[in-house]
mmCIF file of C-alpha atoms and ligand atoms in Angstrom:
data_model
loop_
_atom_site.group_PDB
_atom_site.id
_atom_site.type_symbol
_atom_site.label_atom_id
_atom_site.label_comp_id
_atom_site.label_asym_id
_atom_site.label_seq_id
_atom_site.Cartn_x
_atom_site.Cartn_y
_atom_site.Cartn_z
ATOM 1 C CA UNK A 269 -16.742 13.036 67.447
ATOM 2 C CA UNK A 270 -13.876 14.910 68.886
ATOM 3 C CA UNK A 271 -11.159 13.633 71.464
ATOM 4 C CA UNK A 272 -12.021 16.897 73.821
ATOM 5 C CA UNK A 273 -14.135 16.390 76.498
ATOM 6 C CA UNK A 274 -17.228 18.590 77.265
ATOM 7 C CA UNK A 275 -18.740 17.288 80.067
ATOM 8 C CA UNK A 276 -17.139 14.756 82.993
ATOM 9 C CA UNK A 277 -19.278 12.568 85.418
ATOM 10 C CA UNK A 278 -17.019 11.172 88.074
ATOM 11 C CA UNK A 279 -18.939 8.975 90.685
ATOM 12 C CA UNK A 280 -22.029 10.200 90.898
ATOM 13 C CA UNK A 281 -24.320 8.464 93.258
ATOM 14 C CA UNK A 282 -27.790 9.597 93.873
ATOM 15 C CA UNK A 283 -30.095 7.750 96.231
ATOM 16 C CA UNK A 284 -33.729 8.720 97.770
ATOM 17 C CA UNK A 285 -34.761 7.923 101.262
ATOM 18 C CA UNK A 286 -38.338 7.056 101.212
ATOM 19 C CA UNK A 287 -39.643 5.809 104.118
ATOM 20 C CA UNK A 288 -37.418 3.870 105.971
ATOM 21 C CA UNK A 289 -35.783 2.954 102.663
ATOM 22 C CA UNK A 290 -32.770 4.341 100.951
ATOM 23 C CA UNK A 291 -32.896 3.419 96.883
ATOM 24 C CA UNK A 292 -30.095 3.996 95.221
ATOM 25 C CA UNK A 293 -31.041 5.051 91.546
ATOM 26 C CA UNK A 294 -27.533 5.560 90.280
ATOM 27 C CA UNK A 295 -24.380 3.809 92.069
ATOM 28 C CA UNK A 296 -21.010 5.326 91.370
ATOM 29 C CA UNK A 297 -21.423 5.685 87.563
ATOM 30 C CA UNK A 298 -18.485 7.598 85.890
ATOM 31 C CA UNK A 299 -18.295 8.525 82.295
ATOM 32 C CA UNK A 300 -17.059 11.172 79.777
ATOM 33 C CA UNK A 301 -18.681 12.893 77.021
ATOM 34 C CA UNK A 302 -16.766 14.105 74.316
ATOM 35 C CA UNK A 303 -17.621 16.707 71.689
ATOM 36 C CA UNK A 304 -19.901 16.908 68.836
ATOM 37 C CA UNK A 305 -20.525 13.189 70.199
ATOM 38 C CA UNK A 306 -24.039 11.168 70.637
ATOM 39 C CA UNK A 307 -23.407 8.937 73.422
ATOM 40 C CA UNK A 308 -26.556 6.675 74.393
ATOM 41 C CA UNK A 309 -27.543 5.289 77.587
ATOM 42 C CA UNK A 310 -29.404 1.964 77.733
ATOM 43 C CA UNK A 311 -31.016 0.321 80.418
ATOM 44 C CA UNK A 312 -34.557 -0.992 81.180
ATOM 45 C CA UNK A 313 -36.638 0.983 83.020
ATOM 46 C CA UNK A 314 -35.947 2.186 86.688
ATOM 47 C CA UNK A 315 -32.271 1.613 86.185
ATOM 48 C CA UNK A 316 -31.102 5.036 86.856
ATOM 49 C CA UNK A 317 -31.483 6.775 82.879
ATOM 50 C CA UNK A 318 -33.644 9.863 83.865
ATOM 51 C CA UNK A 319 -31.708 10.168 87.519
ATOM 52 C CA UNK A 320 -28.797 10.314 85.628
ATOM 53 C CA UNK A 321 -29.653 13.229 83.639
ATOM 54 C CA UNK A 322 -31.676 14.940 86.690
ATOM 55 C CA UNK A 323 -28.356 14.766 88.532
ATOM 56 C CA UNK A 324 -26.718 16.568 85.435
ATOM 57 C CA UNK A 325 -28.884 19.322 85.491
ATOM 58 C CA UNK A 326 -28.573 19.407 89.318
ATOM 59 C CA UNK A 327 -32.492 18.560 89.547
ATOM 60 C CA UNK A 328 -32.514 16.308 92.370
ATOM 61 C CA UNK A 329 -34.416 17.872 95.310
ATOM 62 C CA UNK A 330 -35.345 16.223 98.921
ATOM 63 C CA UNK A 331 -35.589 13.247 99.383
ATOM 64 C CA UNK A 332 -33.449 12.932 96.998
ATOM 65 C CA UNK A 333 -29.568 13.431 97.401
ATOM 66 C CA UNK A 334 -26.411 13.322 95.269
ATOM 67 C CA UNK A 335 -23.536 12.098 97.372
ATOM 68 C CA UNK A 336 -20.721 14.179 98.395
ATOM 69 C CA UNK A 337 -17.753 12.164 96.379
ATOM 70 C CA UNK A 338 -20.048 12.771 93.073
ATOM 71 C CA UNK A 339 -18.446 15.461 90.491
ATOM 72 C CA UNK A 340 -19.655 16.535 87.041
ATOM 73 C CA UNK A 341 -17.527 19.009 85.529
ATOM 74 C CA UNK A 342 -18.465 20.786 82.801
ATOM 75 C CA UNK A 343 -15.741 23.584 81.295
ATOM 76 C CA UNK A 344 -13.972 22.763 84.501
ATOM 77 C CA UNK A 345 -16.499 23.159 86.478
ATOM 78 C CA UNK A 346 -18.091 21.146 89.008
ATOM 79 C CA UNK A 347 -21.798 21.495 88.566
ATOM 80 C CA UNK A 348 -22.842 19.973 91.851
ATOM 81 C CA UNK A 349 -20.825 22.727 93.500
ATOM 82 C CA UNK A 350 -22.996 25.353 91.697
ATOM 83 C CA UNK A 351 -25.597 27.535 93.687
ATOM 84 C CA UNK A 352 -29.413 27.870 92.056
ATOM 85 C CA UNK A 353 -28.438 31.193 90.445
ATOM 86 C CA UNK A 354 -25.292 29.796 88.179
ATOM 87 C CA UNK A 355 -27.747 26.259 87.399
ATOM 88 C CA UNK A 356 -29.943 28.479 86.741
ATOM 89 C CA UNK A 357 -27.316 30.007 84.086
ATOM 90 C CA UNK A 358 -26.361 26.670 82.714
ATOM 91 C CA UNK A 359 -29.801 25.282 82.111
ATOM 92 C CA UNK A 360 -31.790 25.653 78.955
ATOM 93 C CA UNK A 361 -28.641 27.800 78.386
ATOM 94 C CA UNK A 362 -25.455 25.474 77.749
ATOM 95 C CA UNK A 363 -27.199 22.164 78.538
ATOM 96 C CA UNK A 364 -30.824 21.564 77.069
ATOM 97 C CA UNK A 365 -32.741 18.655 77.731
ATOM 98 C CA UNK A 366 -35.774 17.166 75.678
ATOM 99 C CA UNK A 367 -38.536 14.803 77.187
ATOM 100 C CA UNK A 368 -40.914 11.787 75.726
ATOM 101 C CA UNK A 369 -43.978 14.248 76.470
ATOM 102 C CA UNK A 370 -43.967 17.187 74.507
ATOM 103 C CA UNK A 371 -46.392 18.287 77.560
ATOM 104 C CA UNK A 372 -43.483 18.392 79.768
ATOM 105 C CA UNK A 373 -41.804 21.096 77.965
ATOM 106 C CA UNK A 374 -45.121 23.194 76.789
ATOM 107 C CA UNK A 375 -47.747 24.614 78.558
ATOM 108 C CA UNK A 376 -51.426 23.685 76.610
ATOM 109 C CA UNK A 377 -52.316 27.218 77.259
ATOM 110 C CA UNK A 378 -49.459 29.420 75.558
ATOM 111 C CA UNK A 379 -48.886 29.651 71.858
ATOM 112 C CA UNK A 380 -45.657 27.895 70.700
ATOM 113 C CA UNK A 381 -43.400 30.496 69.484
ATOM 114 C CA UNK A 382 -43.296 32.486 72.854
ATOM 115 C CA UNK A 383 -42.788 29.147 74.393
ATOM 116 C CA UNK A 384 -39.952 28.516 72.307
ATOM 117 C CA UNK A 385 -38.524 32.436 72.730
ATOM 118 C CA UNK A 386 -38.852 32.064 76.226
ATOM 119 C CA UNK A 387 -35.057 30.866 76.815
ATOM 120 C CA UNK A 388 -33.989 33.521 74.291
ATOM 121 C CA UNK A 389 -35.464 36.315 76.674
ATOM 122 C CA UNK A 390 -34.029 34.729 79.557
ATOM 123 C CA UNK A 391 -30.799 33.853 78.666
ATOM 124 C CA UNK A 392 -29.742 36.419 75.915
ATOM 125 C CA UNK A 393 -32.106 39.094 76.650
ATOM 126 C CA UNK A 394 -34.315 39.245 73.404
ATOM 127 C CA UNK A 395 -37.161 41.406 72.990
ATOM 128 C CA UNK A 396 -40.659 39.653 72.717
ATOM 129 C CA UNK A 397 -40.708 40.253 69.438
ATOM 130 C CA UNK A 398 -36.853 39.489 68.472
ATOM 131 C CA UNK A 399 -37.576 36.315 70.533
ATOM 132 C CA UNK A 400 -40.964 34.936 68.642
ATOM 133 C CA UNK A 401 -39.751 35.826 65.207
ATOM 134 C CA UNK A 402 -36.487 33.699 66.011
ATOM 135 C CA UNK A 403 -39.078 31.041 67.443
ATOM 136 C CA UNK A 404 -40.199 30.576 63.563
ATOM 137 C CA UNK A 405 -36.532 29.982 62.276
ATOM 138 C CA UNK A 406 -35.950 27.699 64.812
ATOM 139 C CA UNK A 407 -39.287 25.568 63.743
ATOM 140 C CA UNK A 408 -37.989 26.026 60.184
ATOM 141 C CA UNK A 409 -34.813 24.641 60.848
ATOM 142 C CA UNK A 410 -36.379 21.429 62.806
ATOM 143 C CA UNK A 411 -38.182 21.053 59.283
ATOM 144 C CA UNK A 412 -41.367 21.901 60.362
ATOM 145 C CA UNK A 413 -43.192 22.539 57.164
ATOM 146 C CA UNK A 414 -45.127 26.409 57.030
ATOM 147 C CA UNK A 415 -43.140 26.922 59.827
ATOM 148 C CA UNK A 416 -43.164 30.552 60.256
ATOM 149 C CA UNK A 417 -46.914 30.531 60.479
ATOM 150 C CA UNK A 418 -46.971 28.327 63.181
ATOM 151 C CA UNK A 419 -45.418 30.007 65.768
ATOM 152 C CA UNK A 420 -49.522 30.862 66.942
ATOM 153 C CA UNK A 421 -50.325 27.271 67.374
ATOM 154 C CA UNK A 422 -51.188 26.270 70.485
ATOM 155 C CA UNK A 423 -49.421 22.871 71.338
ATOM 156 C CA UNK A 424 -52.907 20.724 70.478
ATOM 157 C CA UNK A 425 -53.106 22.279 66.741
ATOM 158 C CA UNK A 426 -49.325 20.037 66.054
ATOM 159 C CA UNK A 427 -49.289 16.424 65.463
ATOM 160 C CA UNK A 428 -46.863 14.212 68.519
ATOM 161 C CA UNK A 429 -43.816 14.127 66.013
ATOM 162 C CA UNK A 430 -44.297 18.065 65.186
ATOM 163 C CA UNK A 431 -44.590 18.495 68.463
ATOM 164 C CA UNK A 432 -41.493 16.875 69.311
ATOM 165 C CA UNK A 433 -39.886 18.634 66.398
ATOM 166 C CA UNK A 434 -40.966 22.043 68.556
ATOM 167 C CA UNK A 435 -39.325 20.889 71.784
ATOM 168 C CA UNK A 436 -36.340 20.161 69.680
ATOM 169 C CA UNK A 437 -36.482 23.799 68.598
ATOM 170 C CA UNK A 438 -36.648 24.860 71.765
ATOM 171 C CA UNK A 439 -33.987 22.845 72.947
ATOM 172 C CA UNK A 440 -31.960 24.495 70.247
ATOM 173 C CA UNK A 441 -33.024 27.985 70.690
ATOM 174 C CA UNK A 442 -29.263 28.915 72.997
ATOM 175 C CA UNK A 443 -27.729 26.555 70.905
ATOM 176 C CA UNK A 444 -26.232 24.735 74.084
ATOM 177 C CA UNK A 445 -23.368 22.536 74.358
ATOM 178 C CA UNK A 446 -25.113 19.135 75.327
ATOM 179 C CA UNK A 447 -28.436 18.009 74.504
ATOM 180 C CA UNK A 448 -29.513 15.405 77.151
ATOM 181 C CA UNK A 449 -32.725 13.836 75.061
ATOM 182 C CA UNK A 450 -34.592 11.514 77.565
ATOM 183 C CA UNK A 451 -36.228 8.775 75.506
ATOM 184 C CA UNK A 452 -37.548 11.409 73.187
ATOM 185 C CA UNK A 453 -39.205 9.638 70.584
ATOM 186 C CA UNK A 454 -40.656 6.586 72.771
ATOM 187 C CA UNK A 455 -44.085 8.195 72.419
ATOM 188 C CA UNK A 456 -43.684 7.781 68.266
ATOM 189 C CA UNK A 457 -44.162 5.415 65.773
ATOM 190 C CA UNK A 458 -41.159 4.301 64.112
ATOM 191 C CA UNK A 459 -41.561 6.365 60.985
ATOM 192 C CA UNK A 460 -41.624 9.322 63.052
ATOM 193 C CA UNK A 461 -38.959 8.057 65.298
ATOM 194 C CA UNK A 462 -36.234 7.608 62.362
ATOM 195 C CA UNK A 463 -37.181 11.364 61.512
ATOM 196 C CA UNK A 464 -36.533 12.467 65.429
ATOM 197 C CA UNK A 465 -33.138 10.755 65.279
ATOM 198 C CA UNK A 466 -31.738 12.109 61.912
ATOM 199 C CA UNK A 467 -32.959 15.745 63.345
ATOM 200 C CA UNK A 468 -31.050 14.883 66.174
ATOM 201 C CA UNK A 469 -27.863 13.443 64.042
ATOM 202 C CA UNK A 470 -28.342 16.454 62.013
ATOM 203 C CA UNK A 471 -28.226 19.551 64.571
ATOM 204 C CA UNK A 472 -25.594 17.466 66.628
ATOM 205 C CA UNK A 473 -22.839 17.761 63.541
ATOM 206 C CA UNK A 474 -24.340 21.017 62.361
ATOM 207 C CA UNK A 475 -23.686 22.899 65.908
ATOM 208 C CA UNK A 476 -20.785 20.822 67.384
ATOM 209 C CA UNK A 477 -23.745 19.899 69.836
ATOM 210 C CA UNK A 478 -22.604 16.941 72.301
ATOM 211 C CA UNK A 479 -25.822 14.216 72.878
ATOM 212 C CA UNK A 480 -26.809 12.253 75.616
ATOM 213 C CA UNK A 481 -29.336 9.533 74.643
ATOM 214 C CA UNK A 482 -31.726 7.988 76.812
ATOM 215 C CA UNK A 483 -33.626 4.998 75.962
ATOM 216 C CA UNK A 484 -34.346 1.409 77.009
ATOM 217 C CA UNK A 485 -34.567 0.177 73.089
ATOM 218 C CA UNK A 486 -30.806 -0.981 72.460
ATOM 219 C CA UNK A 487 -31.820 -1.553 68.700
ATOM 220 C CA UNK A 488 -32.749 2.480 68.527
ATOM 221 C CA UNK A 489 -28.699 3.323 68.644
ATOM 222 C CA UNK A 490 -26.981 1.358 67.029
ATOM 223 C CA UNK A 491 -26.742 3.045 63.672
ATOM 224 C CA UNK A 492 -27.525 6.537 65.954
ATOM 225 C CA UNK A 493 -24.599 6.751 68.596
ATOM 226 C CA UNK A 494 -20.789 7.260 68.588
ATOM 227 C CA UNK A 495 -20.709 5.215 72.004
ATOM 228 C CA UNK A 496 -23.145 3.265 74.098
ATOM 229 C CA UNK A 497 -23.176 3.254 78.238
ATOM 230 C CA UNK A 498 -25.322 -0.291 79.193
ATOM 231 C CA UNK A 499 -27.264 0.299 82.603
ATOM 232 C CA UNK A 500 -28.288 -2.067 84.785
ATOM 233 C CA UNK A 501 -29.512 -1.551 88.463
ATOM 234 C CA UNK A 502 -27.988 1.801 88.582
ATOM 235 C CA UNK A 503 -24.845 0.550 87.688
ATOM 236 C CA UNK A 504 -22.475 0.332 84.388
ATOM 237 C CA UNK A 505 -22.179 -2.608 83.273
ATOM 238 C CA UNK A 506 -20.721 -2.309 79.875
ATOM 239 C CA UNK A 507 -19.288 0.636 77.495
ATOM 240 C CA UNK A 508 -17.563 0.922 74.481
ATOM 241 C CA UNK A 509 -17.734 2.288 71.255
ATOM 242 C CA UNK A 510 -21.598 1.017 69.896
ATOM 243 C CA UNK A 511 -19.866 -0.584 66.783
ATOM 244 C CA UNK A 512 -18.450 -3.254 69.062
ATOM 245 C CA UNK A 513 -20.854 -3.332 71.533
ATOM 246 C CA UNK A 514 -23.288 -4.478 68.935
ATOM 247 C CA UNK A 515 -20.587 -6.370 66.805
ATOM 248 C CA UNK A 516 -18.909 -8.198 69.888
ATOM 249 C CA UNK A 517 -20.835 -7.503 73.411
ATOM 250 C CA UNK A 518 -18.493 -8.185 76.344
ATOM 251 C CA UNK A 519 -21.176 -8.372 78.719
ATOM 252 C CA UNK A 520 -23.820 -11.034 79.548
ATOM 253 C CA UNK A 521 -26.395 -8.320 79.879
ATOM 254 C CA UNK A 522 -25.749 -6.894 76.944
ATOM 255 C CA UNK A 523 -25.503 -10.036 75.243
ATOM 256 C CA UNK A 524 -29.179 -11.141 76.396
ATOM 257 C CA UNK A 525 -30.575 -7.634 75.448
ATOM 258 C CA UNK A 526 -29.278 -8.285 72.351
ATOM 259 C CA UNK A 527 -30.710 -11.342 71.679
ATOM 260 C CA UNK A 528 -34.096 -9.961 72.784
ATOM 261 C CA UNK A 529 -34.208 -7.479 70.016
ATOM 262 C CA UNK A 530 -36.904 -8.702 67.447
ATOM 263 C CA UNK A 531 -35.021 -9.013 63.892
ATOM 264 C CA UNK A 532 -35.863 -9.889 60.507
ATOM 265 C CA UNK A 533 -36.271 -13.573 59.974
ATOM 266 C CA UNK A 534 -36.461 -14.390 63.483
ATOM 267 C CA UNK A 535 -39.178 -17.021 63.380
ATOM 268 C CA UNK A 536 -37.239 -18.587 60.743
ATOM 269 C CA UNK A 537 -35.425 -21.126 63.472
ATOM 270 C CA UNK A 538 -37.060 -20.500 67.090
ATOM 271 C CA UNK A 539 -41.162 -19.676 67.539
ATOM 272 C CA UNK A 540 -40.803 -17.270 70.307
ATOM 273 C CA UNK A 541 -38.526 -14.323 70.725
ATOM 274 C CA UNK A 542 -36.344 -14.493 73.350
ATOM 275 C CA UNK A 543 -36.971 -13.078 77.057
ATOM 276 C CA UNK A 544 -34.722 -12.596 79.353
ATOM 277 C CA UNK A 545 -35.771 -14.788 82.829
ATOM 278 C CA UNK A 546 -36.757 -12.849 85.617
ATOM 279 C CA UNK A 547 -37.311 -9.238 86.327
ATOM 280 C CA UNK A 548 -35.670 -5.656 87.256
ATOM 281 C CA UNK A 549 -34.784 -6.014 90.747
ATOM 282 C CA UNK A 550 -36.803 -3.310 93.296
ATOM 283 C CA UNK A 551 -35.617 -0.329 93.830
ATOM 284 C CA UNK A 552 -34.746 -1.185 97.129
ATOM 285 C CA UNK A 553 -33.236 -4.370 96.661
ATOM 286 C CA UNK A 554 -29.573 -5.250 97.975
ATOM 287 C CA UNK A 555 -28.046 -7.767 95.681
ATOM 288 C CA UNK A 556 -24.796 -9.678 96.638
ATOM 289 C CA UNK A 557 -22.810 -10.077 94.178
ATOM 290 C CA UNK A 558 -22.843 -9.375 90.488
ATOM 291 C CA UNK A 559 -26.152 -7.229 90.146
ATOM 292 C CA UNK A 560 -27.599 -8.993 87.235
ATOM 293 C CA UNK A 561 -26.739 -12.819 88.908
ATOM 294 C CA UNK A 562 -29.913 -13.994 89.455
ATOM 295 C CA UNK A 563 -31.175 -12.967 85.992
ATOM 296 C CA UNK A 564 -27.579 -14.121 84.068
ATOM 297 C CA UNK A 565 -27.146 -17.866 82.250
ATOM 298 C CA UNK A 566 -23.498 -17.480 82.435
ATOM 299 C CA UNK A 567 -23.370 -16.801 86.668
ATOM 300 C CA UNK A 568 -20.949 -19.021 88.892
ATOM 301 C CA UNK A 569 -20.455 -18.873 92.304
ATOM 302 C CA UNK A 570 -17.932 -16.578 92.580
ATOM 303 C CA UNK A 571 -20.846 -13.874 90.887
ATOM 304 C CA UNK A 572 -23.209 -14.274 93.772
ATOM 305 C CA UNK A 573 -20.485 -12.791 96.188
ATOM 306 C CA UNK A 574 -18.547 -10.943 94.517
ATOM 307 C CA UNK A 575 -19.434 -8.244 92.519
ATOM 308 C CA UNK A 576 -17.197 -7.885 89.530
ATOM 309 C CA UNK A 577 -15.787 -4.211 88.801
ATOM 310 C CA UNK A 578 -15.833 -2.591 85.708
ATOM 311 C CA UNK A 579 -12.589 -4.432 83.549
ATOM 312 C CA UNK A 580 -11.177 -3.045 80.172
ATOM 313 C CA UNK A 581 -11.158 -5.253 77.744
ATOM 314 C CA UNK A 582 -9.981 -4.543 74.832
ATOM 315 C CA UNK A 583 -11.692 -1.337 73.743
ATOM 316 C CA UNK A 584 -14.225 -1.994 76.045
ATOM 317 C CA UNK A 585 -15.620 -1.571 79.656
ATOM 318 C CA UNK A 586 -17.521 -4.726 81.523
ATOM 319 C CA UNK A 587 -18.827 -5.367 84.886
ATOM 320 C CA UNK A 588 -18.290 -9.022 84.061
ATOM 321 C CA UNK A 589 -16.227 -11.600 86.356
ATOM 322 C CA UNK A 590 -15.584 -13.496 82.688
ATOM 323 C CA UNK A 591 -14.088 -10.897 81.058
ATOM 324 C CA UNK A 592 -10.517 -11.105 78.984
ATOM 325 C CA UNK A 593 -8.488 -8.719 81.155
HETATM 326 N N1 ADP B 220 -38.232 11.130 93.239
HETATM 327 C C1 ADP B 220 -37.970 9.848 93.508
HETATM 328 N N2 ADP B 220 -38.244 9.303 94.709
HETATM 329 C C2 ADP B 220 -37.973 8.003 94.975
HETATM 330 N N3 ADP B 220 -37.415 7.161 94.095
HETATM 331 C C3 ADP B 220 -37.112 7.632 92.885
HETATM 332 C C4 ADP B 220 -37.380 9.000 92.497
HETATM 333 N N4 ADP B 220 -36.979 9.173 91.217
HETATM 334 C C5 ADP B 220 -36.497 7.976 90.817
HETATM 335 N N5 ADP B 220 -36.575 7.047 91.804
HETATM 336 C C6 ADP B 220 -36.129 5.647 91.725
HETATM 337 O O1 ADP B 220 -34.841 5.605 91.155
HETATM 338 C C7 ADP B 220 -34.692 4.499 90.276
HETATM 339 C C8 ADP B 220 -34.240 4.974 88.920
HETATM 340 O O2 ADP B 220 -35.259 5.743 88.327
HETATM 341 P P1 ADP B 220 -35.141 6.390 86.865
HETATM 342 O O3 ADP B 220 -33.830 7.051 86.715
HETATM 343 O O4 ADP B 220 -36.355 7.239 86.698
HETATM 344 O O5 ADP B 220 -35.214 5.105 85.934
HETATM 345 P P2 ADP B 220 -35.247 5.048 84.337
HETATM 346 O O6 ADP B 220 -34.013 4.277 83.949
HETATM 347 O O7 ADP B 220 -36.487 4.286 84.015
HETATM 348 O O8 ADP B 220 -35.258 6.448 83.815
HETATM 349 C C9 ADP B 220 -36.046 3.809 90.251
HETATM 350 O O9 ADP B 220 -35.982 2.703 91.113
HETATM 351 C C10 ADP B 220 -37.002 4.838 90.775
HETATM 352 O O10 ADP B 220 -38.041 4.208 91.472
HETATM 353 MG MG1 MG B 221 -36.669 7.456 82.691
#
C-alpha cells in the first residue's frame, strides 16, 4: 500500500424517494483509498455496500439521488461533477467493477472472449481481432487453465469460479486504477473463494491496482485487506487498519460481528454460536441516537439521543460514545 491517494469520497449521501418515503442508503460516509491498496467494506446487508460503489461509478439514476455536498475525486477530479460522456470514459476504463453473478457482467448469448474484448474496442480502439486474441491472455493470466481455447465458450460451458475468473479478466482488460469487487465470491464455495481472493491479491500488487471490497463476511478480510471500513445503517461506524480492527475492535458493532464469526473450537465452551439480538433496521427507519442502540449490549442513555460521531482513537475511527478520545 502506498501513502498516495487514488480515489477520495467526501460526504457522499445517497437516498431514494420511494413513495412517500425517502431511504437513505448511505449517510455522509467519507473515506480515502490509497494506492495499490485493498480496502474492504463490511456491513450486513442493505447497509449501503453496493450504493456505495453505484455512487462511485456515478450509477445512481431516479429515484435515486446523490446529494449536492457529496464529492468523489478521483485524479482531482470530482466524479459527480462529470457528464455521461466523461463516466462513460472512466468506467470499465480507469475504474472496473466485478459482481457476485457472473450473469451480470456476461450476456448467455455471446462467446466470452468478445465479451471480454469488448472494453478493449471501446476504450483503446482494438480491432475485433486484436481485441479477442488479447481476451485469451487475459483468461491466461486469471489462471484459467487451456485458456486460449476458451475464448469460444459461451458463459454456460465455464464452471461459477471460472466464470468469475472471466469477469476478473474482464475487469482487467484496461488495466484500471480501482477495482470495486462487490461481494464477488459470495456465490462460491470456500475453496473457490480463497482462489478468487489470492487472484485478486495477486493482480492488485502486480498492476499497482487499488481494491474496494464488498462483503458482509468480516472473517473473508482479515488476512485479505490493508484496511477495513465497518458499515452499519448507511453509516461508518468503525475504520482502521484490519490488523487492529480484528486484533482490538473499538466498536461495539464490530465487536459483536466479531464474536459472531464461527471459529475453530467454538463449541468447546458455549453450545450455540453467538447472534447478535435484533435485526437491520428498515430502510426507512429514523433512529435517535446511536444507530446500532437498540441492537448494542453496551448502550446508555446518552446513546439513545445522541448519536456519537466518528472519534479517533488511537489509529482508529469509531462511531462509539465509549470511545478513548
Ligand atoms: N434502487 C433503489 N430504490 C430504493 N431503495 C434502494 C435502491 N437501491 C438500494 N436501496 C436501498 O438502499 C439501502 C442500501 O442498499 P444496498 O447498498 O444495496 O445494501 P447492501 O449493503 O446490501 O449492498 C437498502 O435499504 C436498499 O433497500
Ligand atoms: Mg449489495
Amino acid at each position: 500500500m502506498s501513502d498516495e491517494i487514488i480515489l477520495e469520497v467526501k460526504n457522499l449521501t445517497t437516498r431514494f424517494n420511494v413513495l412517500d418515503k425517502t431511504i437513505t442508503a448511505v449517510d455522509g460516509i467519507s473515506f480515502e483509498l490509497y494506492k495499490n491498496e485493498i480496502l474492504a467494506i463490511v456491513g450486513e446487508s442493505g447497509s449501503g455496500k453496493s450504493v456505495t460503489n453505484y455512487s462511485i461509478m456515478n450509477l445512481i439514476d431516479p429515484p435515486g439521488i446523490i446529494e449536492k455536498e457529496s464529492a468523489i475525486f478521483y485524479r482531482g477530479d470530482n466524479l459527480l461533477e462529470f457528464d455521461e460522456r466523461k463516466m462513460a470514459d472512466i468506467r470499465g476504463n480507469k475504474i472496473a467493477m466485478i459482481f457476485q453473478e457472473p450473469s451480470s457482467s456476461f450476456n448467455p448469448l455471446f462467446r466470452i472472449g468478445p465479451q471480454i474484448g469488448e472494453g478493449l474496442r471501446l476504450h483503446m480502439k482494438k480491432s475485433r481481432e486484436e481485441a479477442v486474441a488479447r481476451a485469451g491472455e487475459l483468461l491466461e493470466s486469471v489462471h484459467i487453465p487451456g485458456a486460449k481455447g476458451r475464448v469460444l465458450d459461451f458463459p454456460f460451458q465455464m464452471s461459477g469460479g471460472m466464470l468469475q475468473r472471466a469477469m476478473v479478466a474482464q475487469a482487467l482488460a484496461c488495466s484500471p486504477d480501482i477495482l470495486l469487487a462487490d461481494e464477488p465470491t459470495t456465490a462460491l464455495d470456500v475453496t473457490t473463494q480463497a482462489q478468487i481472493l489470492a487472484l485478486l491479491k495477486e493482480k492488485s500488487e502486480e498492476k499497482g491496482m487499488s481494491i474496494i471490497f464488498v462483503t458482509h463476511d468480516l472473517a473473508l478480510v482479515e488476512n485479505f485487506a490493508d484496511r477495513v471500513i465497518i458499515l452499519y445503517n448507511g453509516r461508518i461506524m468503525e475504520k482502521g487498519k484490519a490488523s487492529d480492527v480484528f486484533s482490538s475492535p473499538k466498536n461495539p458493532y464490530t465487536e459483536d460481528l466479531l464474536k459472531a464469526v464461527p471459529r475453530m473450537g467454538i463449541f468447546k465452551d458455549s453450545h450455540l454460536l453467538y447472534t447478535i439480538k435484533g435485526k437491520t433496521p428498515a430502510p426507512e427507519e429514523i433512529i435517535p441516537g446511536c444507530r446500532y442502540s437498540p441492537r448494542c449490549g453496551k448502550c446508555f442513555d446518552l446513546c439513545l439521543k445522541k448519536e456519537p460521531e466518528l472519534y479517533r482513537s488511537g489509529n482508529q475511527y469509531t462511531r462509539c460514545h465509549l470511545a478513548d478520545k
